[in-house]
Tab-separated table of C-alpha atoms in Angstrom:
chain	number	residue	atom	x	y	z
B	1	UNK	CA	-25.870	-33.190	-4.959
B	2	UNK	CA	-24.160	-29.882	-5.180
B	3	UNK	CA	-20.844	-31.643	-6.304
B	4	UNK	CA	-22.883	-33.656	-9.052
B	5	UNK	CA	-24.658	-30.370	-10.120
B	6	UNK	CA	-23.841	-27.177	-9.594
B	7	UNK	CA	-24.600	-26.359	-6.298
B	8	UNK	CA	-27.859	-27.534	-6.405
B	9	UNK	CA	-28.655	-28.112	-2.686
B	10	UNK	CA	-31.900	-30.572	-1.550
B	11	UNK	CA	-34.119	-29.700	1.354
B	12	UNK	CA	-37.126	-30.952	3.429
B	13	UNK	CA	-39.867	-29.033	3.193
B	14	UNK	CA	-42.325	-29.638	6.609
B	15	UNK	CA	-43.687	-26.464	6.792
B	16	UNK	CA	-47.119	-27.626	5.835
B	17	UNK	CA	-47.149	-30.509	8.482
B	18	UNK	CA	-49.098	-32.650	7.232
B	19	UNK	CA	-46.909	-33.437	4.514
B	20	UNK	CA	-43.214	-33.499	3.511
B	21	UNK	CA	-41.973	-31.936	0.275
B	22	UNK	CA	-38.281	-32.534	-1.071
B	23	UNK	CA	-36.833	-29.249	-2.459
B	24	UNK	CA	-34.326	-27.364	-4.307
B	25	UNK	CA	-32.432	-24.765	-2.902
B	26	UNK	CA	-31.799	-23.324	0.509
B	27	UNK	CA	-34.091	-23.641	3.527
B	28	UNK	CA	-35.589	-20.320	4.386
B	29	UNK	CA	-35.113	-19.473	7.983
B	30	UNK	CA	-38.474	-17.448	9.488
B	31	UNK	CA	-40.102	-17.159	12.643
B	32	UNK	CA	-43.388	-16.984	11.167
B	33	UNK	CA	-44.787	-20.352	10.221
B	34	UNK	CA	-47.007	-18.826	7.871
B	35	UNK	CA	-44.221	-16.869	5.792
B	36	UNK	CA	-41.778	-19.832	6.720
B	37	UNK	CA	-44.020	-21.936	4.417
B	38	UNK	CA	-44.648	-19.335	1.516
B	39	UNK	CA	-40.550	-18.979	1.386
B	40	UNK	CA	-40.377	-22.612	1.154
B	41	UNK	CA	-43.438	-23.000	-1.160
B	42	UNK	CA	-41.428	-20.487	-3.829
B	43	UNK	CA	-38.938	-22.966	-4.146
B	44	UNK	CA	-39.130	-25.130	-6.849
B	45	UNK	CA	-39.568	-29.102	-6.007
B	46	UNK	CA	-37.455	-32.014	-7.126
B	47	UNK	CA	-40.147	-33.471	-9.102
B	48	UNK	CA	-39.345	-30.689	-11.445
B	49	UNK	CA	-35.791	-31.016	-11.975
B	50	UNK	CA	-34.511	-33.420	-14.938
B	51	UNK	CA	-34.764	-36.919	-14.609
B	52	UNK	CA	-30.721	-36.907	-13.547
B	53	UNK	CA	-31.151	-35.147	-10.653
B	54	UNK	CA	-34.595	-37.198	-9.585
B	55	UNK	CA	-32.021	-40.102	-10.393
B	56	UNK	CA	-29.237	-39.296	-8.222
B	57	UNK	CA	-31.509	-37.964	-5.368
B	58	UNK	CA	-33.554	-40.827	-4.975
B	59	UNK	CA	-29.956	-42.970	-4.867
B	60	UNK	CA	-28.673	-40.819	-2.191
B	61	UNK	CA	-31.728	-40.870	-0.056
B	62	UNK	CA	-32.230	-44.625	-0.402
B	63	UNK	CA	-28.536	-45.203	1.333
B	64	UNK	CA	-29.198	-42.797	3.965
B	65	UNK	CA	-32.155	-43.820	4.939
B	66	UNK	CA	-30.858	-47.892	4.724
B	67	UNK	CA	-27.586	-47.896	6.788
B	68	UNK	CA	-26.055	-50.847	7.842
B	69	UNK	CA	-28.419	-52.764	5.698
B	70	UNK	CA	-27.439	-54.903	2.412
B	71	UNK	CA	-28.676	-52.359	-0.722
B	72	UNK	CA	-28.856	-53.558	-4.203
B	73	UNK	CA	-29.141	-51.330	-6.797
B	74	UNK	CA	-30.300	-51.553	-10.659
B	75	UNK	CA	-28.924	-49.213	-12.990
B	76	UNK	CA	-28.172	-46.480	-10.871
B	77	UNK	CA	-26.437	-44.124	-14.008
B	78	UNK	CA	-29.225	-45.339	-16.358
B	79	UNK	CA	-29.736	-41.709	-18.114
B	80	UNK	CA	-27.082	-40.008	-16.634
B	81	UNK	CA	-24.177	-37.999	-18.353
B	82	UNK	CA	-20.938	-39.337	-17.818
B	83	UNK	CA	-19.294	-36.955	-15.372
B	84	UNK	CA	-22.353	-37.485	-12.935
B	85	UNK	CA	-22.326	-40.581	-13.393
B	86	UNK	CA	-18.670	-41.324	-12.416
B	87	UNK	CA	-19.045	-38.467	-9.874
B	88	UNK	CA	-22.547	-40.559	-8.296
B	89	UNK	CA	-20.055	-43.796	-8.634
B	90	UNK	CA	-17.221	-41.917	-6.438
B	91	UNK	CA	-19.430	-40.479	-3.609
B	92	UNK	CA	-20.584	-44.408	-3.251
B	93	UNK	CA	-17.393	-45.492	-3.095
B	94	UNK	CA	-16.263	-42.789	-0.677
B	95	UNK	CA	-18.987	-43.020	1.785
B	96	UNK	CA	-20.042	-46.300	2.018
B	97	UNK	CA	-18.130	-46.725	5.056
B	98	UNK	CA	-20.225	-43.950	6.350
B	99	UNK	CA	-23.496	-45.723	5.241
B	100	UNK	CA	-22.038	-49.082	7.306
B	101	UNK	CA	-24.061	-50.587	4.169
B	102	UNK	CA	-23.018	-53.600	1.897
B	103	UNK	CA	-23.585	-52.301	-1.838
B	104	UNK	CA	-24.641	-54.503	-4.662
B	105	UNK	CA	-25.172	-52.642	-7.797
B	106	UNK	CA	-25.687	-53.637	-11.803
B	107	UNK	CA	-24.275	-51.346	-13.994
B	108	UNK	CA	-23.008	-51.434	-17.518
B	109	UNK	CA	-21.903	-47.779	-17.237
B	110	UNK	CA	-18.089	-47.013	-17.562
B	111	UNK	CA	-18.359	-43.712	-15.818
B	112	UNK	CA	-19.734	-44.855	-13.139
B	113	UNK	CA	-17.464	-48.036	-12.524
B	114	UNK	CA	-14.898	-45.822	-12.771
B	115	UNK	CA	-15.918	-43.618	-10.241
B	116	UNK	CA	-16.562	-46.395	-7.814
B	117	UNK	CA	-13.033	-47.789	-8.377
B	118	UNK	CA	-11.582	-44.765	-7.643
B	119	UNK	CA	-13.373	-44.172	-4.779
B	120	UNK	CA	-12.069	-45.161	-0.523
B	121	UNK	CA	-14.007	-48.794	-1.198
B	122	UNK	CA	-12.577	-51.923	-2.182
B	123	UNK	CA	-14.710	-52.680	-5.201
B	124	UNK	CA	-15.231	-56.078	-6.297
B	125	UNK	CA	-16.127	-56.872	-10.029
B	126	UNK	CA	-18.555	-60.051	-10.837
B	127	UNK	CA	-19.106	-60.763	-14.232
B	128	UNK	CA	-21.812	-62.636	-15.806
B	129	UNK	CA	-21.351	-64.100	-19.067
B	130	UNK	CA	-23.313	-66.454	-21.071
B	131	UNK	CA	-21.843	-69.058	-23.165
B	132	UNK	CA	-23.914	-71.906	-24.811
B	133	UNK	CA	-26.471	-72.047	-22.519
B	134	UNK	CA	-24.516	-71.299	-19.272
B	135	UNK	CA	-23.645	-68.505	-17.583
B	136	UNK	CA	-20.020	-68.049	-16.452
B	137	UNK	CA	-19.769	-66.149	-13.171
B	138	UNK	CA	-15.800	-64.875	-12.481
B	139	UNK	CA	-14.739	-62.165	-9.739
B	140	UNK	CA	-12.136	-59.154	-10.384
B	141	UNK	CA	-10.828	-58.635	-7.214
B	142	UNK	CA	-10.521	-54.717	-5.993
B	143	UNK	CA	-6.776	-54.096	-6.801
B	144	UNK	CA	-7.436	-55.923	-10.830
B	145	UNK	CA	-10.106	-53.342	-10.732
B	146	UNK	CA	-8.433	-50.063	-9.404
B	147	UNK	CA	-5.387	-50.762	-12.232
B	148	UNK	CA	-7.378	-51.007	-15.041
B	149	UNK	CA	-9.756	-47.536	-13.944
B	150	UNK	CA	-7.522	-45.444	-12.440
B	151	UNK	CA	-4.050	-45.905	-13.011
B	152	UNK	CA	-2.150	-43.685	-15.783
B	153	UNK	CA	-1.472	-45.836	-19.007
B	154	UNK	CA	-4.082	-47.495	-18.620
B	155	UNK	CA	-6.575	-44.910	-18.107
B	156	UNK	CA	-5.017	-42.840	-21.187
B	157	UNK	CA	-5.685	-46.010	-23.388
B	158	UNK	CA	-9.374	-46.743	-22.031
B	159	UNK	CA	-8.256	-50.129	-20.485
B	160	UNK	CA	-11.408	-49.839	-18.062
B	161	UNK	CA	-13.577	-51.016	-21.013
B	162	UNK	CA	-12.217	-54.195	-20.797
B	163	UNK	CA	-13.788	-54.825	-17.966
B	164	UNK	CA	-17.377	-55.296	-19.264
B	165	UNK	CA	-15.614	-57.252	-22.748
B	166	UNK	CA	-15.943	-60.958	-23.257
B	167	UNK	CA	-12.365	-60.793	-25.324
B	168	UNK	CA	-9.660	-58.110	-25.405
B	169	UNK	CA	-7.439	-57.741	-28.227
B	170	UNK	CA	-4.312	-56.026	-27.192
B	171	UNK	CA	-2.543	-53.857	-29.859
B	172	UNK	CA	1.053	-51.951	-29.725
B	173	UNK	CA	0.080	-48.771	-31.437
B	174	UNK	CA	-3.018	-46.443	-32.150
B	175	UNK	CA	-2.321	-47.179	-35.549
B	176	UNK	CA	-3.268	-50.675	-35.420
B	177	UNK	CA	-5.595	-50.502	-32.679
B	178	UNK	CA	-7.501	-48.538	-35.613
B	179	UNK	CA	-7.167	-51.270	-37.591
B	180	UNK	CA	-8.202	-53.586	-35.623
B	181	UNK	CA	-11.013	-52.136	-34.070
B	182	UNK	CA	-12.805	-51.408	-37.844
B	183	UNK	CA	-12.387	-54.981	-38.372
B	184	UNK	CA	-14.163	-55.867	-34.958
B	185	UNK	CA	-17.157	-53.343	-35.940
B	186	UNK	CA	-16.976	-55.110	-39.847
B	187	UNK	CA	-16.851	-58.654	-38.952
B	188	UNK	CA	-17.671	-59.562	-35.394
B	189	UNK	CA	-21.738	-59.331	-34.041
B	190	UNK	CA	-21.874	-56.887	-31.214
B	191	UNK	CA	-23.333	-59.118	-28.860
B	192	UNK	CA	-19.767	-60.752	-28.672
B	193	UNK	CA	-18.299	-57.779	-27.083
B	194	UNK	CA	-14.570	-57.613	-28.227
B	195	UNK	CA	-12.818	-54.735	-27.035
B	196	UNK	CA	-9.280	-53.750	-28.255
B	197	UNK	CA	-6.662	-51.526	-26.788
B	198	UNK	CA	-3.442	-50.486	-27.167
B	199	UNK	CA	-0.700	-50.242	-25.248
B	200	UNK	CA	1.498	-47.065	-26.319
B	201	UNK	CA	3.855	-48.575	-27.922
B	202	UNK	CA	6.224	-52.279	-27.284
B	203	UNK	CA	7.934	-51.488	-24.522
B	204	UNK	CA	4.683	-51.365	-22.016
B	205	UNK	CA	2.956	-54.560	-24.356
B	206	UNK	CA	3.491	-57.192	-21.563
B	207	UNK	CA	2.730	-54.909	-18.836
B	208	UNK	CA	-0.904	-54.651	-20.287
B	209	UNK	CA	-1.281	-57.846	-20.340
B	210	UNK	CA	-0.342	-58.495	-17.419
B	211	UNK	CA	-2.877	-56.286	-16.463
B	212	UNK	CA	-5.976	-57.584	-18.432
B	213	UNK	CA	-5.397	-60.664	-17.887
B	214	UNK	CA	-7.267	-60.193	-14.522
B	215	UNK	CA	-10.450	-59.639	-15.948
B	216	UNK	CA	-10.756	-63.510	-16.512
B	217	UNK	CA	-11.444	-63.268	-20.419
B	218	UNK	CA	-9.154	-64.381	-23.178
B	219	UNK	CA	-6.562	-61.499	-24.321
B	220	UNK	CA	-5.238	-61.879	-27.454
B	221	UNK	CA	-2.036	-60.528	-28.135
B	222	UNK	CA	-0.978	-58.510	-31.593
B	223	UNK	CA	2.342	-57.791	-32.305
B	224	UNK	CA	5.360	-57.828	-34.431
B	225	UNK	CA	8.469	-60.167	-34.488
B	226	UNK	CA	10.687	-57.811	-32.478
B	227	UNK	CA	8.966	-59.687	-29.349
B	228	UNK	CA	12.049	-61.907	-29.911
B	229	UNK	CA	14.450	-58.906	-30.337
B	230	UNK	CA	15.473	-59.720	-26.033
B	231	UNK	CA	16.215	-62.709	-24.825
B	232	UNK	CA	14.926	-61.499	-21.361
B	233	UNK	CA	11.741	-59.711	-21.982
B	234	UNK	CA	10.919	-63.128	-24.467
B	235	UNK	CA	11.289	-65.210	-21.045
B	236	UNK	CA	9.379	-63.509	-19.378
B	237	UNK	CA	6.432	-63.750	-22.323
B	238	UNK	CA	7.053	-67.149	-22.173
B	239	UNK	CA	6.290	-67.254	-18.498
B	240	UNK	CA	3.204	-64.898	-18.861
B	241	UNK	CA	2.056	-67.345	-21.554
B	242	UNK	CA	2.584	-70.665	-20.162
B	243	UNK	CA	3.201	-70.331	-16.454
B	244	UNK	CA	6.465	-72.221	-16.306
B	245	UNK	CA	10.060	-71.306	-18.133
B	246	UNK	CA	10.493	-71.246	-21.629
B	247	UNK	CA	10.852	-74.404	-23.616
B	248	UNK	CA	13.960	-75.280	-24.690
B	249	UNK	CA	12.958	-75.634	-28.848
B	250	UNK	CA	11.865	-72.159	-28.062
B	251	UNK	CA	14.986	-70.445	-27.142
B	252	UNK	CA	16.912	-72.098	-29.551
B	253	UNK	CA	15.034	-70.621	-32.416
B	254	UNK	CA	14.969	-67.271	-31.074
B	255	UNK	CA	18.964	-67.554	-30.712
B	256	UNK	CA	19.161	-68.428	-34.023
B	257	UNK	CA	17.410	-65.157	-34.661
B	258	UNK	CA	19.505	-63.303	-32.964
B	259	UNK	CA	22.476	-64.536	-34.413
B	260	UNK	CA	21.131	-63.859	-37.898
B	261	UNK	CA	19.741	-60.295	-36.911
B	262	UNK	CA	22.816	-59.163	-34.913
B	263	UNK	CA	25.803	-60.775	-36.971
B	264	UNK	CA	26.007	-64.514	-37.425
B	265	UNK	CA	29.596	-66.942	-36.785
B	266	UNK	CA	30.263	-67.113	-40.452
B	267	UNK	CA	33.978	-66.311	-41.708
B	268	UNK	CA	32.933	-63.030	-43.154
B	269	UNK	CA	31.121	-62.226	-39.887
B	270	UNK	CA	34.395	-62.908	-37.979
B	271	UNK	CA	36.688	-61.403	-40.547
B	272	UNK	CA	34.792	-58.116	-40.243
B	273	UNK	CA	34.506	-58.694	-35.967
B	274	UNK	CA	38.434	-59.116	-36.090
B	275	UNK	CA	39.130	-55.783	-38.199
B	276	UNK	CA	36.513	-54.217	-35.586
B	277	UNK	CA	38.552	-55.429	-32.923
B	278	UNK	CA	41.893	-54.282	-34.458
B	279	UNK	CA	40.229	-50.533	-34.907
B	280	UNK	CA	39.326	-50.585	-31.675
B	281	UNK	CA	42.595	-51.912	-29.767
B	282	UNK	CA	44.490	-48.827	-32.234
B	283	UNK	CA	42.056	-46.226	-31.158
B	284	UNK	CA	42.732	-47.147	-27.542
B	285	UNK	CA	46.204	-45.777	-27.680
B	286	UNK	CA	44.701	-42.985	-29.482
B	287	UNK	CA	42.087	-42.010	-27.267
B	288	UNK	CA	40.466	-44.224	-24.381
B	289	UNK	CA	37.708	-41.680	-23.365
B	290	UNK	CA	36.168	-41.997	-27.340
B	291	UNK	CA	33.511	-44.855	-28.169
B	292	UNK	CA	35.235	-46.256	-31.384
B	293	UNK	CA	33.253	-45.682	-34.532
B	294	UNK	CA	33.746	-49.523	-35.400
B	295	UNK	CA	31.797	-50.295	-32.424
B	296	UNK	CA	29.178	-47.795	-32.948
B	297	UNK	CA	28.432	-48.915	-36.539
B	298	UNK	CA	28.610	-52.719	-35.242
B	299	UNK	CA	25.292	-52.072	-32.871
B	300	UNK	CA	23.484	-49.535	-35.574
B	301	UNK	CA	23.644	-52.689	-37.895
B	302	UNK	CA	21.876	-54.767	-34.934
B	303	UNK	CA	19.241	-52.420	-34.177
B	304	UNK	CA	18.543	-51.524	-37.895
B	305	UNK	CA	18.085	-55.259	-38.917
B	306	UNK	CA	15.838	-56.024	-35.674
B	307	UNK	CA	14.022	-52.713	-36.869
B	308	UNK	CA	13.801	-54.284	-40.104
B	309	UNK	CA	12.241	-57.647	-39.047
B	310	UNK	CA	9.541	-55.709	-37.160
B	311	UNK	CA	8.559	-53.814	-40.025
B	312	UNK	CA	8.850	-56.369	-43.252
B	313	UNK	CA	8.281	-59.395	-40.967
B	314	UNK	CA	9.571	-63.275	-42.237
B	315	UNK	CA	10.890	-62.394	-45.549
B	316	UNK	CA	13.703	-60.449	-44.555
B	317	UNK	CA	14.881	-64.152	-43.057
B	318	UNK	CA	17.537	-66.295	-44.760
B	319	UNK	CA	15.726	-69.682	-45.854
B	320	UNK	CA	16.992	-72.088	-43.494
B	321	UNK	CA	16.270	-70.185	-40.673
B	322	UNK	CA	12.541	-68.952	-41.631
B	323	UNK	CA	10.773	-72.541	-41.534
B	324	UNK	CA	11.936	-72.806	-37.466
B	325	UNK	CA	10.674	-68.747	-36.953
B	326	UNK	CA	7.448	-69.636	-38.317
B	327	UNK	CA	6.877	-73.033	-36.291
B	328	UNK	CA	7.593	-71.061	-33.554
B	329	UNK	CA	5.154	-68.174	-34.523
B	330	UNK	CA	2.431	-70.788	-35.148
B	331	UNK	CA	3.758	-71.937	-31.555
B	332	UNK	CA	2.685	-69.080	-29.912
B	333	UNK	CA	-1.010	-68.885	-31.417
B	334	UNK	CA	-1.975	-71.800	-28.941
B	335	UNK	CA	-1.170	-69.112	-25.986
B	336	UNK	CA	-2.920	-66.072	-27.276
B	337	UNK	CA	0.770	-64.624	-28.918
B	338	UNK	CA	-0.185	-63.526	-32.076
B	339	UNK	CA	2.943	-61.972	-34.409
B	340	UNK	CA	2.765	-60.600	-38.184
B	341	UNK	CA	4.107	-62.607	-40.776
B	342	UNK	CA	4.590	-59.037	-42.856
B	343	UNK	CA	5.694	-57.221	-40.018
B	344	UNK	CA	3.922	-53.642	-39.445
B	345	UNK	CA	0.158	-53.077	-40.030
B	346	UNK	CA	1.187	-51.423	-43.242
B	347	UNK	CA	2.480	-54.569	-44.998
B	348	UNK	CA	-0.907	-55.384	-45.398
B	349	UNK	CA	-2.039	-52.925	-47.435
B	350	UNK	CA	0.968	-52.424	-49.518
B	351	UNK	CA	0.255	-54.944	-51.909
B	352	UNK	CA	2.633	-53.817	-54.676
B	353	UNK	CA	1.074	-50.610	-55.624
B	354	UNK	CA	2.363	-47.249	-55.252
B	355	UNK	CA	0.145	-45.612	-52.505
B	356	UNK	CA	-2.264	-42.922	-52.679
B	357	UNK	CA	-1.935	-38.975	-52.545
B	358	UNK	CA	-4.170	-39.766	-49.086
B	359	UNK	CA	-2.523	-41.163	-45.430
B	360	UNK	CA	-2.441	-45.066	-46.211
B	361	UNK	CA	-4.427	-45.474	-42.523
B	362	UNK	CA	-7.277	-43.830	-44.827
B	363	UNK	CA	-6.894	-46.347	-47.503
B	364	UNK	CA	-6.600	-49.013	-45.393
B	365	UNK	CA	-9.864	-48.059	-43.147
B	366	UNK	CA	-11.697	-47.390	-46.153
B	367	UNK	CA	-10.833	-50.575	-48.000
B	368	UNK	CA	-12.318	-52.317	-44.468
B	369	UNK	CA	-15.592	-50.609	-44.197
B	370	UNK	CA	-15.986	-51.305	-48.186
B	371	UNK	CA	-15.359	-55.005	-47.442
B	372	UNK	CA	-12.017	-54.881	-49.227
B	373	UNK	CA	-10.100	-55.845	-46.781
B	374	UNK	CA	-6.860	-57.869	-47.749
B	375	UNK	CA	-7.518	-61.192	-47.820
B	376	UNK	CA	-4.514	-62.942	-45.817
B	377	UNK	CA	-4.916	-60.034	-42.913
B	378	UNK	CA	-8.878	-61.237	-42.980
B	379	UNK	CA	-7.712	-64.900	-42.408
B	380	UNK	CA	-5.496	-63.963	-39.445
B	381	UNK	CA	-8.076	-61.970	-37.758
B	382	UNK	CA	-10.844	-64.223	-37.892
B	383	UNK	CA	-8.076	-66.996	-36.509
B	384	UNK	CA	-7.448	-64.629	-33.582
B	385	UNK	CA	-11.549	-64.097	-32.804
B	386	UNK	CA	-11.422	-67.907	-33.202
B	387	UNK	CA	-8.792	-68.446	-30.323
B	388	UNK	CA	-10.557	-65.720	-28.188
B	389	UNK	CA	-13.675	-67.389	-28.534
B	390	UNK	CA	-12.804	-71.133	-27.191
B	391	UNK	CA	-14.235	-72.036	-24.190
């Protein structure tokens, strides 16, 4: 109790006898019984402290006075502010070897999950869901748990909320996580309980989802074309996704990509690789220790046209190669993969006007909570609730 609120120490009070009194504050220490029980009668009882501290007492006492027993527990944090409640949710977790007691509690409360999960106990997550009639029952086991609370990305991006969603959508950015989110609160009923996050940025995208997909709901996945941008890290999607190694058709297409994005076998292409080559063999004689500036420019094209593709999307593609990209994008939607046609966020808001004197993320967030939102972005996000919805 004093951790949870300021020092505020709980005593028994049996100076009377015949009856016990819980207290707050130190117990006075006299001789005299008589005096002994006016010091402890000047102390002010715990019926009239604030319902939090009634609340977290009467917790407390119940598992001492029940060790070695099973407990179960309904809304403990009901009321409670959020750093009591995680810190009621931690001493749990860190005593309940101590207490030699099995706990089974029903909570809603982020704190105070997160409090238990971070705690010395292995905590085990069961989640209840009902779905047409039924109710799905699914475990998190105690490490799922402890990732998603308490370790550092995904504590910074509020991943622990996921654990009480029925469908994540997973974002790269903020940005779009904004986005995204005002479309949830605009065009899905609460009582579905979508949840999105983001995952600071590409490079930590599968990670997350790695991560989530623990929690036993559907994740769906929003991101831009540059998922193709390694051949590698796209493997390894493709296992994430499917389970097995990636399809053959699949690989292709995203080799054709890369060819197109990072210089293609034409006869231009090789004319302009053979002059590279030439520079380069003269420059050795000149200096062997220098990166040649042919070489240099050769990867700042590849990177700016893959940076290019994430940000306008499809139509940056030549025409015989964009039909295959989008069969392959449409590909992906069966798996939870979702990737922008247009590219960033942005692109769907652009629109061909000239943008306002006011942050387009302004525009755009205002245009969504107006009901203006761009039709074709509209379509794909309702297709996305769609997948995360299916049984």
């Amino acid at each position: 109790m004093a951790t949870l609120f300021d020092d505020i120490v709980i005593t028994l009070d049996a100076s009377r006898v015949v009856e016990l009194t819980l207290r707050t504050g130190n117990a006075p220490s006299h001789a005299d019984p008589r005096r002994q029980a006016r010091a402890f009668a000047s102390l002010p009882s715990l019926g009239t402290r604030s319902e939090a501290v009634r609340r977290c007492a009467a917790i407390l006492i119940v598992c001492l006075l029940n060790k070695g027993r099973v407990l179960l527990l309904d809304s403990v944090d009901g009321g409670l502010p959020a750093h009591t409640a995680r810190g009621l949710g931690r001493w749990l977790s860190d005593h309940q070897r101590e207490l030699d007691a099995q706990l089974m509690i029903a909570s809603a409360g982020s704190a105070f999950r997160s409090g238990l999960c971070s705690g010395g106990a292995d905590v085990t997550l069961v989640r209840l869901r009902r779905h047409e009639g039924l109710i799905h029952v699914n475990a998190v086991p105690p490490d799922a748990c402890r990732l998603l609370e308490c370790s550092g990305i995904a504590r910074a991006v509020g991943a622990g909320e996921c654990l009480a969603a029925n469908g994540i959508l997973l974002t790269e950015t903020d940005v779009e996580r904004a986005i995204y989110q005002s479309l949830v609160d605009a065009d899905v009923p609460g009582e579905h309980r979508i949840h999105v996050v983001h995952s600071l940025g590409p490079s930590t995208l599968l990670m997350m989802h790695t991560r989530l997909a623990t929690v036993g709901v559907r994740v769906a996945v929003l991101a831009t074309l540059d998922v193709f941008a390694s051949s590698e890290r796209f493997q390894e999607w493709c296992a994430r996704l499917t389970g097995g190694a990636a399809p053959r058709a699949w690989m292709s297409t995203r080799d054709r990509l890369a060819i197109e994005m990072e210089g293609g076998p034409d006869r231009k292409t090789l004319a302009e690789n053979t002059r590279e080559l030439e520079s380069f063999l003269a420059q050795l004689h000149a200096n062997a220790n220098e990166t040649p500036p042919a070489m240099v420019a050769g990867t700042r094209r590849a990177s700016d046209r893959w940076r290019e593709l994430r940000v306008k999307g499809l139509s940056i593609l030549s025409s015989e190669l964009r039909p295959w990209v989008e069969e392959l994008v449409e590909e992906l939607k069966r798996y939870g993969l979702f990737l922008s046609p247009v590219g960033s966020v942005r692109q769907w808001f652009q629109d061909g006007r000239s943008p306002s004197g006011s942050p387009w993320i302004e525009d755009a967030m205002a245009k969504i909570e107006r009901g203006a939102c761009p039709e074709p972005l509209l379509a794909s996000f309702r297709e996305t609730i769609t997948w995360i919805r299916m049984p």
